[in-house]
mmCIF file of C-alpha atoms in Angstrom:
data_model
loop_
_atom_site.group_PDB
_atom_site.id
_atom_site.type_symbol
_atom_site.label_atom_id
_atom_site.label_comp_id
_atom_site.label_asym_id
_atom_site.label_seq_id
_atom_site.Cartn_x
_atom_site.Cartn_y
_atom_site.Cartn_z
ATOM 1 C CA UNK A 17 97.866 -3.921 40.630
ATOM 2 C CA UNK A 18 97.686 -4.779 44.215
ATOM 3 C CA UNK A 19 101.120 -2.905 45.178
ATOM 4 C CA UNK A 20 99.644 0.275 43.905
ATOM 5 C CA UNK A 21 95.993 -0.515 45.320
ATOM 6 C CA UNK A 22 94.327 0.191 42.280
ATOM 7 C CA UNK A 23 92.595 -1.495 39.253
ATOM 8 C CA UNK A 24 93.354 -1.393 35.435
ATOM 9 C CA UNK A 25 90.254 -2.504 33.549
ATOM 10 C CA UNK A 26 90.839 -3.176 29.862
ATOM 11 C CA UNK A 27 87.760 -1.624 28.415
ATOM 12 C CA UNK A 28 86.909 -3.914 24.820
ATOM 13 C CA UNK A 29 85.177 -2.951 21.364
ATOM 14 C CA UNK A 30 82.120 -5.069 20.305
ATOM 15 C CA UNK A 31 85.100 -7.186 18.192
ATOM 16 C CA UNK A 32 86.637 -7.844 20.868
ATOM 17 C CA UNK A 33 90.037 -5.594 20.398
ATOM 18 C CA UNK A 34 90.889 -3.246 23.611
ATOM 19 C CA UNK A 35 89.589 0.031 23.212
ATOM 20 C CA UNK A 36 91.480 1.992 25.935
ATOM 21 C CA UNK A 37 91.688 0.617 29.268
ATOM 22 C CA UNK A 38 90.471 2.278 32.994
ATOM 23 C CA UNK A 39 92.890 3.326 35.854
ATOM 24 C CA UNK A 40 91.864 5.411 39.244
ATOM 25 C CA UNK A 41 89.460 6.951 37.087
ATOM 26 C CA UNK A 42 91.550 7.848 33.748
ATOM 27 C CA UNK A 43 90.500 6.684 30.668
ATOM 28 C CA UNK A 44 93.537 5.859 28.483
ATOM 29 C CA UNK A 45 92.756 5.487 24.908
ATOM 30 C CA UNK A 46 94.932 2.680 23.061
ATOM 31 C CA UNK A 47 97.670 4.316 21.116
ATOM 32 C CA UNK A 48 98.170 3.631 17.616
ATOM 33 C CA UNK A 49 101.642 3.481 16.732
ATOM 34 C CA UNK A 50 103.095 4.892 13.780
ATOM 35 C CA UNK A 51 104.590 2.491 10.758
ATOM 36 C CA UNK A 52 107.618 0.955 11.150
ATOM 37 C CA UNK A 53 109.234 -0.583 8.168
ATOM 38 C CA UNK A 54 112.932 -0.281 6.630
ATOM 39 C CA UNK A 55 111.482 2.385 3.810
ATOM 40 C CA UNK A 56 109.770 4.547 6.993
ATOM 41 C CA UNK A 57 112.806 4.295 8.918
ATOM 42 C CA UNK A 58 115.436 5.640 6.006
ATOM 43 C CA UNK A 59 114.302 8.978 6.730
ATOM 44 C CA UNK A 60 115.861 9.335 10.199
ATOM 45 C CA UNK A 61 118.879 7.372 9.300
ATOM 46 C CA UNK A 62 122.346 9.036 8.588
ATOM 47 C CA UNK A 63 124.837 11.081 10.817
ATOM 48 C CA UNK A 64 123.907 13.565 13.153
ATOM 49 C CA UNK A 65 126.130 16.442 15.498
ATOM 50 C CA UNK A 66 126.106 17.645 18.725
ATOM 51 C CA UNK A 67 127.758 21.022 18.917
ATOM 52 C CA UNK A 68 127.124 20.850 22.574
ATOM 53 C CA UNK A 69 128.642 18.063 23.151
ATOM 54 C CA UNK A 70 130.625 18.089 20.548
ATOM 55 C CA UNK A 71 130.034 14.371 19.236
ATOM 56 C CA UNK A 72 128.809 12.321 16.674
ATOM 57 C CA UNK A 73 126.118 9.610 16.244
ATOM 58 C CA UNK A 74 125.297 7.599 13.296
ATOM 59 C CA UNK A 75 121.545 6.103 13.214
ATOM 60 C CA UNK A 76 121.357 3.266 11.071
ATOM 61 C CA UNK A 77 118.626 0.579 10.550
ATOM 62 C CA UNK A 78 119.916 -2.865 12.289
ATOM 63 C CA UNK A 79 117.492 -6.201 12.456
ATOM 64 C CA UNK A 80 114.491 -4.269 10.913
ATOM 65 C CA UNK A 81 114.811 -1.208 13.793
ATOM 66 C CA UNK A 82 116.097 2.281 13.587
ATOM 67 C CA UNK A 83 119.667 1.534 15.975
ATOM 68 C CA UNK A 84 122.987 3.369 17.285
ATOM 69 C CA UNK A 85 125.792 1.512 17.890
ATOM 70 C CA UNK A 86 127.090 1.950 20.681
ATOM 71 C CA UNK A 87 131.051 2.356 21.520
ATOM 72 C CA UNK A 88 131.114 -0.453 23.400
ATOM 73 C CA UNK A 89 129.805 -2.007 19.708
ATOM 74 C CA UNK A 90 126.126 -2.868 21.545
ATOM 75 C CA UNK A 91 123.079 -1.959 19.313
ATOM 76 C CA UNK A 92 120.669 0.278 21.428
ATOM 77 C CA UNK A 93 117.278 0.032 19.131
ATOM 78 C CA UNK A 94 114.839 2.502 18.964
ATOM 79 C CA UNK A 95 110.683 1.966 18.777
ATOM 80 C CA UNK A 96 108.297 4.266 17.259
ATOM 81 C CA UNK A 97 106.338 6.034 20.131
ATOM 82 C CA UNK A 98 104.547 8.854 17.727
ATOM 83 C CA UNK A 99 105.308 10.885 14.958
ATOM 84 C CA UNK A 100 108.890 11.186 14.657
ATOM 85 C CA UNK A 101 109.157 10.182 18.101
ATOM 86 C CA UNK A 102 110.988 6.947 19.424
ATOM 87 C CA UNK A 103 112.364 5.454 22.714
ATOM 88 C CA UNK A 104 115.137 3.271 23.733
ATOM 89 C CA UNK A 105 113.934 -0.234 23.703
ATOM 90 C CA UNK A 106 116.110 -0.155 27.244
ATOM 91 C CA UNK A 107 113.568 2.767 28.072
ATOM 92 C CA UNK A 108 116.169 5.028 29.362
ATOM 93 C CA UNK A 109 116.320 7.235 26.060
ATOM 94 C CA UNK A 110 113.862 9.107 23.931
ATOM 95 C CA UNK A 111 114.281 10.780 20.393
ATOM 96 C CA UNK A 112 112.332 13.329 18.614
ATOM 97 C CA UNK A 113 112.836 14.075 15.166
ATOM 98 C CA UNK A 114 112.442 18.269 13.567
ATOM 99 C CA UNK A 115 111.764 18.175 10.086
ATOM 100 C CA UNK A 116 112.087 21.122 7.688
ATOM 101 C CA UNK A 117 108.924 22.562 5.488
ATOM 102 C CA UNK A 118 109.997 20.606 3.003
ATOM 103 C CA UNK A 119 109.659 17.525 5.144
ATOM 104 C CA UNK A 120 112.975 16.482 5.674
ATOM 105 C CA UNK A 121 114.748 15.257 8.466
ATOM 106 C CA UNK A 122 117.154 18.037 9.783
ATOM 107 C CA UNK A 123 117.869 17.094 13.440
ATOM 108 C CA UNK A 124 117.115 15.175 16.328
ATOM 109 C CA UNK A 125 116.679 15.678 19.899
ATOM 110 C CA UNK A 126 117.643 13.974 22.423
ATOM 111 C CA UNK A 127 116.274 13.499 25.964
ATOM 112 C CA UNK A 128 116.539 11.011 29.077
ATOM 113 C CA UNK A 129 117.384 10.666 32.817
ATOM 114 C CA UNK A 130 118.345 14.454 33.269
ATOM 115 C CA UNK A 131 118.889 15.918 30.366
ATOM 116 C CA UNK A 132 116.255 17.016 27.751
ATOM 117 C CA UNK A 133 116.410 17.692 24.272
ATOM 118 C CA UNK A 134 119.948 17.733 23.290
ATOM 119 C CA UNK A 135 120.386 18.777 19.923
ATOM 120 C CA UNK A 136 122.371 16.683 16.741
ATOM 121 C CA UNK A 137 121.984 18.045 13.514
ATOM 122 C CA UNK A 138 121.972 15.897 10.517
ATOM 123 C CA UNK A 139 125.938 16.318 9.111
ATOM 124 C CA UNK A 140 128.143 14.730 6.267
ATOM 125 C CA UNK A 141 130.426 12.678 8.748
ATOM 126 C CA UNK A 142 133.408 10.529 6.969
ATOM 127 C CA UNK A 143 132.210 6.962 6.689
ATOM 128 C CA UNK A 144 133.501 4.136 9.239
ATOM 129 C CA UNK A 145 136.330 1.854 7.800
#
């Protein structure tokens, strides 16, 4: 990374699989992301409300990811980043999901650019025609 004059080393296992990888000194362990299949994404789905902003958003799962669509009718696809945690595959969004003690999904958070952790509960919204 000659533009930031420093190194990355990817540090391997004895398999042969990165391990974590070097950088001015840090060691950054490989992150192991969470599961990501249709059945671990129904959780999160449904509607959600801002009473701050006083909106809606509906997160459904569209071509295998957990999506919002967009007014303009775009998808904007979320990836898992943790638990109950996903960014914008644009990388200008993040999510993080609050569940209750019972371990359902109650609301989700929203933060990017400069705002941070706008809240939508999960609502009963009328369906889209």
């Amino acid at each position: 990374m000659e533009a930031y004059g420093a190194a990355v080393e990817f540090v391997p296992e004895r398999s042969g699989s990165i391990a974590h990888l070097l950088y001015r000194g840090i060691n950054a362990p490989k992150l192991s992301l969470p599961e990501s299949t249709p059945a671990s994404l129904a959780a999160y789905t449904g509607d959600y409300w801002s009473e701050e902003l006083r909106v809606a958003a509906r997160l459904e799962i569209h071509d295998g990811k957990l999506a919002c669509c967009q007014r303009s009718g775009t998808w904007l696809p979320f990836l898992p980043t943790g638990a109950d945690r996903f960014d914008a595959e644009a990388g200008s969004l993040a999510i993080e999901f609050t569940r209750s003690p019972a371990s359902e999904v109650t609301e989700v958070k929203l933060s990017g650019g400069r705002v941070r952790n706008i809240r939508y509960t999960r609502a009963n919204l009328p369906q889209r025609k």
